[in-house]
JSON list of C-alpha atoms in Angstrom, two decimals:
[
{"chain": "A", "resi": 1, "resn": "UNK", "atom": "CA", "xyz": [94.50, 116.71, 107.66]},
{"chain": "A", "resi": 2, "resn": "UNK", "atom": "CA", "xyz": [92.32, 116.00, 104.44]},
{"chain": "A", "resi": 3, "resn": "UNK", "atom": "CA", "xyz": [88.61, 116.10, 105.17]},
{"chain": "A", "resi": 4, "resn": "UNK", "atom": "CA", "xyz": [85.55, 114.77, 103.26]},
{"chain": "A", "resi": 5, "resn": "UNK", "atom": "CA", "xyz": [81.85, 115.34, 104.82]},
{"chain": "A", "resi": 6, "resn": "UNK", "atom": "CA", "xyz": [78.67, 113.31, 104.23]},
{"chain": "A", "resi": 7, "resn": "UNK", "atom": "CA", "xyz": [75.12, 115.05, 105.66]},
{"chain": "A", "resi": 8, "resn": "UNK", "atom": "CA", "xyz": [74.05, 111.74, 107.04]},
{"chain": "A", "resi": 9, "resn": "UNK", "atom": "CA", "xyz": [75.47, 109.12, 108.42]},
{"chain": "A", "resi": 10, "resn": "UNK", "atom": "CA", "xyz": [72.31, 106.51, 109.00]},
{"chain": "A", "resi": 11, "resn": "UNK", "atom": "CA", "xyz": [68.91, 107.68, 106.67]},
{"chain": "A", "resi": 12, "resn": "UNK", "atom": "CA", "xyz": [65.54, 106.23, 106.34]},
{"chain": "A", "resi": 13, "resn": "UNK", "atom": "CA", "xyz": [63.24, 106.85, 103.47]},
{"chain": "A", "resi": 14, "resn": "UNK", "atom": "CA", "xyz": [60.26, 105.17, 102.06]},
{"chain": "A", "resi": 15, "resn": "UNK", "atom": "CA", "xyz": [59.93, 103.22, 98.25]},
{"chain": "A", "resi": 16, "resn": "UNK", "atom": "CA", "xyz": [59.21, 105.80, 95.54]},
{"chain": "A", "resi": 17, "resn": "UNK", "atom": "CA", "xyz": [60.39, 109.22, 97.81]},
{"chain": "A", "resi": 18, "resn": "UNK", "atom": "CA", "xyz": [63.17, 111.45, 95.97]},
{"chain": "A", "resi": 19, "resn": "UNK", "atom": "CA", "xyz": [66.98, 111.15, 98.42]},
{"chain": "A", "resi": 20, "resn": "UNK", "atom": "CA", "xyz": [69.50, 113.43, 98.52]},
{"chain": "A", "resi": 21, "resn": "UNK", "atom": "CA", "xyz": [72.62, 112.54, 100.30]},
{"chain": "A", "resi": 22, "resn": "UNK", "atom": "CA", "xyz": [75.38, 115.95, 100.27]},
{"chain": "A", "resi": 23, "resn": "UNK", "atom": "CA", "xyz": [78.67, 115.74, 100.64]},
{"chain": "A", "resi": 24, "resn": "UNK", "atom": "CA", "xyz": [81.71, 117.47, 100.35]},
{"chain": "A", "resi": 25, "resn": "UNK", "atom": "CA", "xyz": [85.08, 118.29, 100.09]},
{"chain": "A", "resi": 26, "resn": "UNK", "atom": "CA", "xyz": [87.67, 121.13, 101.99]},
{"chain": "A", "resi": 27, "resn": "UNK", "atom": "CA", "xyz": [90.57, 120.10, 99.94]},
{"chain": "A", "resi": 28, "resn": "UNK", "atom": "CA", "xyz": [90.25, 121.53, 97.12]},
{"chain": "A", "resi": 29, "resn": "UNK", "atom": "CA", "xyz": [90.28, 118.05, 94.37]},
{"chain": "A", "resi": 30, "resn": "UNK", "atom": "CA", "xyz": [88.61, 118.29, 90.93]},
{"chain": "A", "resi": 31, "resn": "UNK", "atom": "CA", "xyz": [87.10, 114.96, 91.93]},
{"chain": "A", "resi": 32, "resn": "UNK", "atom": "CA", "xyz": [84.51, 113.62, 93.24]},
{"chain": "A", "resi": 33, "resn": "UNK", "atom": "CA", "xyz": [83.32, 109.87, 93.75]},
{"chain": "A", "resi": 34, "resn": "UNK", "atom": "CA", "xyz": [80.08, 108.69, 94.42]},
{"chain": "A", "resi": 35, "resn": "UNK", "atom": "CA", "xyz": [79.96, 104.21, 95.33]},
{"chain": "A", "resi": 36, "resn": "UNK", "atom": "CA", "xyz": [77.44, 102.15, 96.81]},
{"chain": "A", "resi": 37, "resn": "UNK", "atom": "CA", "xyz": [79.24, 98.93, 99.26]},
{"chain": "A", "resi": 38, "resn": "UNK", "atom": "CA", "xyz": [77.38, 95.96, 99.49]},
{"chain": "A", "resi": 39, "resn": "UNK", "atom": "CA", "xyz": [77.93, 92.64, 101.29]},
{"chain": "A", "resi": 40, "resn": "UNK", "atom": "CA", "xyz": [80.20, 90.19, 99.45]},
{"chain": "A", "resi": 41, "resn": "UNK", "atom": "CA", "xyz": [79.81, 92.93, 96.00]},
{"chain": "A", "resi": 42, "resn": "UNK", "atom": "CA", "xyz": [82.89, 95.37, 97.70]},
{"chain": "A", "resi": 43, "resn": "UNK", "atom": "CA", "xyz": [82.82, 98.98, 96.66]},
{"chain": "A", "resi": 44, "resn": "UNK", "atom": "CA", "xyz": [81.02, 99.75, 93.42]},
{"chain": "A", "resi": 45, "resn": "UNK", "atom": "CA", "xyz": [81.32, 103.16, 91.36]},
{"chain": "A", "resi": 46, "resn": "UNK", "atom": "CA", "xyz": [78.19, 104.34, 90.65]},
{"chain": "A", "resi": 47, "resn": "UNK", "atom": "CA", "xyz": [78.98, 108.12, 89.38]},
{"chain": "A", "resi": 48, "resn": "UNK", "atom": "CA", "xyz": [82.08, 110.23, 89.32]},
{"chain": "A", "resi": 49, "resn": "UNK", "atom": "CA", "xyz": [82.97, 114.01, 88.60]},
{"chain": "A", "resi": 50, "resn": "UNK", "atom": "CA", "xyz": [86.31, 115.38, 87.28]},
{"chain": "A", "resi": 51, "resn": "UNK", "atom": "CA", "xyz": [85.21, 119.01, 86.86]},
{"chain": "A", "resi": 52, "resn": "UNK", "atom": "CA", "xyz": [82.35, 121.51, 87.57]},
{"chain": "A", "resi": 53, "resn": "UNK", "atom": "CA", "xyz": [79.10, 120.54, 86.21]},
{"chain": "A", "resi": 54, "resn": "UNK", "atom": "CA", "xyz": [80.24, 118.26, 84.70]},
{"chain": "A", "resi": 55, "resn": "UNK", "atom": "CA", "xyz": [79.90, 114.09, 85.94]},
{"chain": "A", "resi": 56, "resn": "UNK", "atom": "CA", "xyz": [80.69, 110.26, 83.91]},
{"chain": "A", "resi": 57, "resn": "UNK", "atom": "CA", "xyz": [78.39, 107.34, 85.27]},
{"chain": "A", "resi": 58, "resn": "UNK", "atom": "CA", "xyz": [80.11, 104.37, 86.55]},
{"chain": "A", "resi": 59, "resn": "UNK", "atom": "CA", "xyz": [79.45, 100.78, 86.74]},
{"chain": "A", "resi": 60, "resn": "UNK", "atom": "CA", "xyz": [76.08, 100.92, 88.24]},
{"chain": "A", "resi": 61, "resn": "UNK", "atom": "CA", "xyz": [74.79, 104.27, 87.58]},
{"chain": "A", "resi": 62, "resn": "UNK", "atom": "CA", "xyz": [70.67, 103.15, 86.62]},
{"chain": "A", "resi": 63, "resn": "UNK", "atom": "CA", "xyz": [68.19, 104.89, 89.09]},
{"chain": "A", "resi": 64, "resn": "UNK", "atom": "CA", "xyz": [70.90, 107.24, 90.06]},
{"chain": "A", "resi": 65, "resn": "UNK", "atom": "CA", "xyz": [71.21, 111.20, 88.70]},
{"chain": "A", "resi": 66, "resn": "UNK", "atom": "CA", "xyz": [74.16, 113.42, 90.56]},
{"chain": "A", "resi": 67, "resn": "UNK", "atom": "CA", "xyz": [74.72, 117.14, 90.28]},
{"chain": "A", "resi": 68, "resn": "UNK", "atom": "CA", "xyz": [78.10, 119.33, 91.04]},
{"chain": "A", "resi": 69, "resn": "UNK", "atom": "CA", "xyz": [77.26, 122.95, 90.76]},
{"chain": "A", "resi": 70, "resn": "UNK", "atom": "CA", "xyz": [80.25, 124.07, 93.44]},
{"chain": "A", "resi": 71, "resn": "UNK", "atom": "CA", "xyz": [83.35, 122.35, 93.27]},
{"chain": "A", "resi": 72, "resn": "UNK", "atom": "CA", "xyz": [83.14, 121.28, 96.73]},
{"chain": "A", "resi": 73, "resn": "UNK", "atom": "CA", "xyz": [80.56, 119.90, 96.30]},
{"chain": "A", "resi": 74, "resn": "UNK", "atom": "CA", "xyz": [78.17, 116.19, 94.97]},
{"chain": "A", "resi": 75, "resn": "UNK", "atom": "CA", "xyz": [75.56, 115.05, 95.59]},
{"chain": "A", "resi": 76, "resn": "UNK", "atom": "CA", "xyz": [74.10, 111.77, 94.69]},
{"chain": "A", "resi": 77, "resn": "UNK", "atom": "CA", "xyz": [70.47, 111.61, 93.64]},
{"chain": "A", "resi": 78, "resn": "UNK", "atom": "CA", "xyz": [67.99, 108.52, 94.24]},
{"chain": "A", "resi": 79, "resn": "UNK", "atom": "CA", "xyz": [64.82, 110.01, 92.03]},
{"chain": "A", "resi": 80, "resn": "UNK", "atom": "CA", "xyz": [62.34, 107.09, 92.78]},
{"chain": "A", "resi": 81, "resn": "UNK", "atom": "CA", "xyz": [64.44, 104.99, 95.90]},
{"chain": "A", "resi": 82, "resn": "UNK", "atom": "CA", "xyz": [63.59, 101.11, 95.84]},
{"chain": "A", "resi": 83, "resn": "UNK", "atom": "CA", "xyz": [64.38, 98.80, 98.70]},
{"chain": "A", "resi": 84, "resn": "UNK", "atom": "CA", "xyz": [67.03, 97.44, 95.91]},
{"chain": "A", "resi": 85, "resn": "UNK", "atom": "CA", "xyz": [68.68, 100.43, 96.76]},
{"chain": "A", "resi": 86, "resn": "UNK", "atom": "CA", "xyz": [69.05, 100.17, 100.59]},
{"chain": "A", "resi": 87, "resn": "UNK", "atom": "CA", "xyz": [73.13, 100.17, 101.11]},
{"chain": "A", "resi": 88, "resn": "UNK", "atom": "CA", "xyz": [75.85, 102.09, 102.51]},
{"chain": "A", "resi": 89, "resn": "UNK", "atom": "CA", "xyz": [76.84, 105.22, 100.11]},
{"chain": "A", "resi": 90, "resn": "UNK", "atom": "CA", "xyz": [80.31, 106.59, 100.08]},
{"chain": "A", "resi": 91, "resn": "UNK", "atom": "CA", "xyz": [81.83, 109.73, 98.83]},
{"chain": "A", "resi": 92, "resn": "UNK", "atom": "CA", "xyz": [85.46, 110.68, 97.83]},
{"chain": "A", "resi": 93, "resn": "UNK", "atom": "CA", "xyz": [87.40, 112.68, 96.23]},
{"chain": "A", "resi": 94, "resn": "UNK", "atom": "CA", "xyz": [91.18, 113.15, 95.10]},
{"chain": "A", "resi": 95, "resn": "UNK", "atom": "CA", "xyz": [93.65, 115.57, 92.85]},
{"chain": "A", "resi": 96, "resn": "UNK", "atom": "CA", "xyz": [93.94, 114.25, 89.31]},
{"chain": "A", "resi": 97, "resn": "UNK", "atom": "CA", "xyz": [98.18, 114.14, 89.17]},
{"chain": "A", "resi": 98, "resn": "UNK", "atom": "CA", "xyz": [101.12, 111.69, 90.15]},
{"chain": "A", "resi": 99, "resn": "UNK", "atom": "CA", "xyz": [99.11, 111.10, 93.73]},
{"chain": "A", "resi": 100, "resn": "UNK", "atom": "CA", "xyz": [95.82, 110.50, 93.10]},
{"chain": "A", "resi": 101, "resn": "UNK", "atom": "CA", "xyz": [94.71, 109.37, 96.39]},
{"chain": "A", "resi": 102, "resn": "UNK", "atom": "CA", "xyz": [91.29, 108.84, 96.79]},
{"chain": "A", "resi": 103, "resn": "UNK", "atom": "CA", "xyz": [90.09, 109.77, 100.02]},
{"chain": "A", "resi": 104, "resn": "UNK", "atom": "CA", "xyz": [86.51, 109.28, 101.99]},
{"chain": "A", "resi": 105, "resn": "UNK", "atom": "CA", "xyz": [83.95, 109.89, 104.17]},
{"chain": "A", "resi": 106, "resn": "UNK", "atom": "CA", "xyz": [82.64, 108.14, 106.00]},
{"chain": "A", "resi": 107, "resn": "UNK", "atom": "CA", "xyz": [79.46, 107.02, 104.40]},
{"chain": "A", "resi": 108, "resn": "UNK", "atom": "CA", "xyz": [75.64, 106.69, 104.68]},
{"chain": "A", "resi": 109, "resn": "UNK", "atom": "CA", "xyz": [73.28, 103.83, 105.20]},
{"chain": "A", "resi": 110, "resn": "UNK", "atom": "CA", "xyz": [70.60, 104.89, 103.79]},
{"chain": "A", "resi": 111, "resn": "UNK", "atom": "CA", "xyz": [67.53, 101.91, 104.27]},
{"chain": "A", "resi": 112, "resn": "UNK", "atom": "CA", "xyz": [65.00, 102.02, 102.07]},
{"chain": "A", "resi": 113, "resn": "UNK", "atom": "CA", "xyz": [61.35, 100.96, 103.69]},
{"chain": "B", "resi": 1, "resn": "UNK", "atom": "CA", "xyz": [89.77, 94.77, 82.36]},
{"chain": "B", "resi": 2, "resn": "UNK", "atom": "CA", "xyz": [90.82, 95.30, 85.47]},
{"chain": "B", "resi": 3, "resn": "UNK", "atom": "CA", "xyz": [90.43, 93.29, 88.16]},
{"chain": "B", "resi": 4, "resn": "UNK", "atom": "CA", "xyz": [91.54, 92.49, 91.70]},
{"chain": "B", "resi": 5, "resn": "UNK", "atom": "CA", "xyz": [91.59, 89.90, 93.46]},
{"chain": "B", "resi": 6, "resn": "UNK", "atom": "CA", "xyz": [92.17, 90.20, 97.50]},
{"chain": "B", "resi": 7, "resn": "UNK", "atom": "CA", "xyz": [92.68, 86.50, 99.97]},
{"chain": "B", "resi": 8, "resn": "UNK", "atom": "CA", "xyz": [91.47, 85.34, 101.69]},
{"chain": "B", "resi": 9, "resn": "UNK", "atom": "CA", "xyz": [88.59, 86.22, 102.37]},
{"chain": "B", "resi": 10, "resn": "UNK", "atom": "CA", "xyz": [88.83, 86.50, 106.49]},
{"chain": "B", "resi": 11, "resn": "UNK", "atom": "CA", "xyz": [91.57, 85.52, 108.10]},
{"chain": "B", "resi": 12, "resn": "UNK", "atom": "CA", "xyz": [91.62, 84.86, 112.13]},
{"chain": "B", "resi": 13, "resn": "UNK", "atom": "CA", "xyz": [95.89, 86.31, 114.06]},
{"chain": "B", "resi": 14, "resn": "UNK", "atom": "CA", "xyz": [96.35, 85.88, 117.74]},
{"chain": "B", "resi": 15, "resn": "UNK", "atom": "CA", "xyz": [97.52, 88.88, 118.75]},
{"chain": "B", "resi": 16, "resn": "UNK", "atom": "CA", "xyz": [101.70, 88.65, 117.84]},
{"chain": "B", "resi": 17, "resn": "UNK", "atom": "CA", "xyz": [100.89, 86.23, 114.90]},
{"chain": "B", "resi": 18, "resn": "UNK", "atom": "CA", "xyz": [102.66, 87.98, 111.29]},
{"chain": "B", "resi": 19, "resn": "UNK", "atom": "CA", "xyz": [100.88, 87.05, 108.60]},
{"chain": "B", "resi": 20, "resn": "UNK", "atom": "CA", "xyz": [99.91, 88.51, 104.51]},
{"chain": "B", "resi": 21, "resn": "UNK", "atom": "CA", "xyz": [97.01, 89.23, 102.64]},
{"chain": "B", "resi": 22, "resn": "UNK", "atom": "CA", "xyz": [97.34, 89.05, 98.78]},
{"chain": "B", "resi": 23, "resn": "UNK", "atom": "CA", "xyz": [95.64, 91.47, 96.19]},
{"chain": "B", "resi": 24, "resn": "UNK", "atom": "CA", "xyz": [95.94, 89.82, 92.79]},
{"chain": "B", "resi": 25, "resn": "UNK", "atom": "CA", "xyz": [95.68, 92.30, 90.00]},
{"chain": "B", "resi": 26, "resn": "UNK", "atom": "CA", "xyz": [95.00, 92.97, 85.96]},
{"chain": "B", "resi": 27, "resn": "UNK", "atom": "CA", "xyz": [95.24, 95.92, 85.28]},
{"chain": "B", "resi": 28, "resn": "UNK", "atom": "CA", "xyz": [96.35, 98.20, 81.70]},
{"chain": "B", "resi": 29, "resn": "UNK", "atom": "CA", "xyz": [99.19, 99.81, 82.66]},
{"chain": "B", "resi": 30, "resn": "UNK", "atom": "CA", "xyz": [98.87, 100.58, 86.62]},
{"chain": "B", "resi": 31, "resn": "UNK", "atom": "CA", "xyz": [98.91, 104.07, 88.07]},
{"chain": "B", "resi": 32, "resn": "UNK", "atom": "CA", "xyz": [98.94, 102.97, 91.27]},
{"chain": "B", "resi": 33, "resn": "UNK", "atom": "CA", "xyz": [97.88, 100.24, 93.95]},
{"chain": "B", "resi": 34, "resn": "UNK", "atom": "CA", "xyz": [96.41, 101.60, 96.75]},
{"chain": "B", "resi": 35, "resn": "UNK", "atom": "CA", "xyz": [95.40, 99.57, 100.84]},
{"chain": "B", "resi": 36, "resn": "UNK", "atom": "CA", "xyz": [92.82, 101.26, 102.82]},
{"chain": "B", "resi": 37, "resn": "UNK", "atom": "CA", "xyz": [91.94, 99.51, 105.69]},
{"chain": "B", "resi": 38, "resn": "UNK", "atom": "CA", "xyz": [87.96, 99.73, 106.77]},
{"chain": "B", "resi": 39, "resn": "UNK", "atom": "CA", "xyz": [86.48, 99.85, 110.69]},
{"chain": "B", "resi": 40, "resn": "UNK", "atom": "CA", "xyz": [82.89, 98.24, 110.31]},
{"chain": "B", "resi": 41, "resn": "UNK", "atom": "CA", "xyz": [79.91, 101.09, 110.06]},
{"chain": "B", "resi": 42, "resn": "UNK", "atom": "CA", "xyz": [82.59, 103.10, 109.02]},
{"chain": "B", "resi": 43, "resn": "UNK", "atom": "CA", "xyz": [84.82, 104.85, 104.99]},
{"chain": "B", "resi": 44, "resn": "UNK", "atom": "CA", "xyz": [88.18, 103.62, 104.30]},
{"chain": "B", "resi": 45, "resn": "UNK", "atom": "CA", "xyz": [90.48, 104.63, 105.55]},
{"chain": "B", "resi": 46, "resn": "UNK", "atom": "CA", "xyz": [93.86, 105.62, 103.05]},
{"chain": "B", "resi": 47, "resn": "UNK", "atom": "CA", "xyz": [97.21, 103.54, 104.25]},
{"chain": "B", "resi": 48, "resn": "UNK", "atom": "CA", "xyz": [99.28, 103.52, 101.12]},
{"chain": "B", "resi": 49, "resn": "UNK", "atom": "CA", "xyz": [99.85, 103.93, 97.95]},
{"chain": "B", "resi": 50, "resn": "UNK", "atom": "CA", "xyz": [102.15, 101.64, 95.61]},
{"chain": "B", "resi": 51, "resn": "UNK", "atom": "CA", "xyz": [102.93, 102.71, 92.21]},
{"chain": "B", "resi": 52, "resn": "UNK", "atom": "CA", "xyz": [105.94, 100.34, 90.54]},
{"chain": "B", "resi": 53, "resn": "UNK", "atom": "CA", "xyz": [107.30, 96.71, 91.12]},
{"chain": "B", "resi": 54, "resn": "UNK", "atom": "CA", "xyz": [109.71, 96.79, 93.81]},
{"chain": "B", "resi": 55, "resn": "UNK", "atom": "CA", "xyz": [108.54, 99.29, 95.91]},
{"chain": "B", "resi": 56, "resn": "UNK", "atom": "CA", "xyz": [107.59, 99.38, 99.44]},
{"chain": "B", "resi": 57, "resn": "UNK", "atom": "CA", "xyz": [106.50, 101.42, 102.32]},
{"chain": "B", "resi": 58, "resn": "UNK", "atom": "CA", "xyz": [105.60, 100.13, 106.08]},
{"chain": "B", "resi": 59, "resn": "UNK", "atom": "CA", "xyz": [103.24, 102.09, 108.62]},
{"chain": "B", "resi": 60, "resn": "UNK", "atom": "CA", "xyz": [103.80, 101.16, 112.39]},
{"chain": "B", "resi": 61, "resn": "UNK", "atom": "CA", "xyz": [102.66, 96.75, 111.51]},
{"chain": "B", "resi": 62, "resn": "UNK", "atom": "CA", "xyz": [102.18, 97.40, 108.10]},
{"chain": "B", "resi": 63, "resn": "UNK", "atom": "CA", "xyz": [104.78, 96.90, 105.05]},
{"chain": "B", "resi": 64, "resn": "UNK", "atom": "CA", "xyz": [102.69, 96.52, 101.54]},
{"chain": "B", "resi": 65, "resn": "UNK", "atom": "CA", "xyz": [105.03, 95.46, 98.77]},
{"chain": "B", "resi": 66, "resn": "UNK", "atom": "CA", "xyz": [104.29, 95.51, 94.95]},
{"chain": "B", "resi": 67, "resn": "UNK", "atom": "CA", "xyz": [104.92, 93.20, 92.47]},
{"chain": "B", "resi": 68, "resn": "UNK", "atom": "CA", "xyz": [103.98, 93.28, 88.25]},
{"chain": "B", "resi": 69, "resn": "UNK", "atom": "CA", "xyz": [101.13, 90.66, 89.52]},
{"chain": "B", "resi": 70, "resn": "UNK", "atom": "CA", "xyz": [100.61, 91.10, 93.31]},
{"chain": "B", "resi": 71, "resn": "UNK", "atom": "CA", "xyz": [100.72, 93.34, 96.39]},
{"chain": "B", "resi": 72, "resn": "UNK", "atom": "CA", "xyz": [101.17, 91.86, 99.52]},
{"chain": "B", "resi": 73, "resn": "UNK", "atom": "CA", "xyz": [100.06, 93.61, 103.28]},
{"chain": "B", "resi": 74, "resn": "UNK", "atom": "CA", "xyz": [102.56, 91.83, 105.87]},
{"chain": "B", "resi": 75, "resn": "UNK", "atom": "CA", "xyz": [100.89, 92.31, 109.39]},
{"chain": "B", "resi": 76, "resn": "UNK", "atom": "CA", "xyz": [104.30, 92.20, 111.97]},
{"chain": "B", "resi": 77, "resn": "UNK", "atom": "CA", "xyz": [103.44, 91.15, 115.72]},
{"chain": "B", "resi": 78, "resn": "UNK", "atom": "CA", "xyz": [99.16, 92.37, 114.59]},
{"chain": "B", "resi": 79, "resn": "UNK", "atom": "CA", "xyz": [97.53, 93.45, 117.57]},
{"chain": "B", "resi": 80, "resn": "UNK", "atom": "CA", "xyz": [93.52, 93.90, 118.59]},
{"chain": "B", "resi": 81, "resn": "UNK", "atom": "CA", "xyz": [93.48, 97.03, 117.27]},
{"chain": "B", "resi": 82, "resn": "UNK", "atom": "CA", "xyz": [94.92, 96.39, 113.51]},
{"chain": "B", "resi": 83, "resn": "UNK", "atom": "CA", "xyz": [91.07, 94.43, 113.44]},
{"chain": "B", "resi": 84, "resn": "UNK", "atom": "CA", "xyz": [88.99, 95.60, 110.67]},
{"chain": "B", "resi": 85, "resn": "UNK", "atom": "CA", "xyz": [88.84, 94.84, 106.63]},
{"chain": "B", "resi": 86, "resn": "UNK", "atom": "CA", "xyz": [91.87, 95.93, 103.87]},
{"chain": "B", "resi": 87, "resn": "UNK", "atom": "CA", "xyz": [90.81, 96.91, 100.99]},
{"chain": "B", "resi": 88, "resn": "UNK", "atom": "CA", "xyz": [93.30, 96.54, 97.98]},
{"chain": "B", "resi": 89, "resn": "UNK", "atom": "CA", "xyz": [92.03, 98.79, 94.29]},
{"chain": "B", "resi": 90, "resn": "UNK", "atom": "CA", "xyz": [93.65, 99.39, 91.18]},
{"chain": "B", "resi": 91, "resn": "UNK", "atom": "CA", "xyz": [94.52, 102.53, 88.52]},
{"chain": "B", "resi": 92, "resn": "UNK", "atom": "CA", "xyz": [94.62, 101.79, 85.24]},
{"chain": "B", "resi": 93, "resn": "UNK", "atom": "CA", "xyz": [96.24, 103.67, 82.58]},
{"chain": "B", "resi": 94, "resn": "UNK", "atom": "CA", "xyz": [94.40, 106.84, 81.53]},
{"chain": "B", "resi": 95, "resn": "UNK", "atom": "CA", "xyz": [91.29, 106.05, 84.06]},
{"chain": "B", "resi": 96, "resn": "UNK", "atom": "CA", "xyz": [90.42, 107.96, 86.93]},
{"chain": "B", "resi": 97, "resn": "UNK", "atom": "CA", "xyz": [88.80, 105.55, 88.31]},
{"chain": "B", "resi": 98, "resn": "UNK", "atom": "CA", "xyz": [89.90, 103.07, 90.97]},
{"chain": "B", "resi": 99, "resn": "UNK", "atom": "CA", "xyz": [88.75, 99.23, 90.56]},
{"chain": "B", "resi": 100, "resn": "UNK", "atom": "CA", "xyz": [88.51, 97.32, 94.00]},
{"chain": "B", "resi": 101, "resn": "UNK", "atom": "CA", "xyz": [89.03, 93.82, 95.42]},
{"chain": "B", "resi": 102, "resn": "UNK", "atom": "CA", "xyz": [86.03, 92.73, 98.26]},
{"chain": "B", "resi": 103, "resn": "UNK", "atom": "CA", "xyz": [88.53, 92.83, 100.85]},
{"chain": "B", "resi": 104, "resn": "UNK", "atom": "CA", "xyz": [90.06, 90.34, 103.35]},
{"chain": "B", "resi": 105, "resn": "UNK", "atom": "CA", "xyz": [88.39, 90.70, 106.44]},
{"chain": "B", "resi": 106, "resn": "UNK", "atom": "CA", "xyz": [91.19, 90.67, 109.79]},
{"chain": "B", "resi": 107, "resn": "UNK", "atom": "CA", "xyz": [90.51, 89.43, 112.91]},
{"chain": "B", "resi": 108, "resn": "UNK", "atom": "CA", "xyz": [93.44, 89.48, 116.05]},
{"chain": "B", "resi": 109, "resn": "UNK", "atom": "CA", "xyz": [92.18, 87.88, 119.61]},
{"chain": "B", "resi": 110, "resn": "UNK", "atom": "CA", "xyz": [94.44, 88.61, 122.55]}
]
């Protein structure tokens, strides 16, 4: 059974704090993704990685960075959290090939005060 | 630019009342069209992948179909537990990324 886990379900941080969101997958997938989901805007891609130490900007990378030191782990970093980064953050993974289905984690709901 | 439009935004059905959700798309070289179900406060759950026009897939009360311009998610005799937001996404040629629609929120009343 496929499994993507995220380090926290709920997180409350203060403006200016550095925030780390962790994602781990146990499917040996090469590709990993970070999205944010906001009402009325849908899912928007922040960053993705297709290999260890490789990263690509998505549609809204500003204010975020990522780290992928191991194949199974992909971290999203908010260098200096701001209130407009309050959102639901979703991690996903997939394997390149004929069936590139992305499997999602349960999400982290982040509130920045 | 790849685009996905889902309609309606929200749909209310009575239990047992069949209906369809629409996903219209424009994409360069479709590699796959994906349907997900998302419950409130949770991550999207994978339902189906469709790869070429004419393809159909079924799972319990759900059936997904695909044409060159749109996909339908048919719900037959829905139950209250089918209430959720249904998301459609496409993957274009040469890209690892998915482009998502904004979803259809389905409510099934008992």
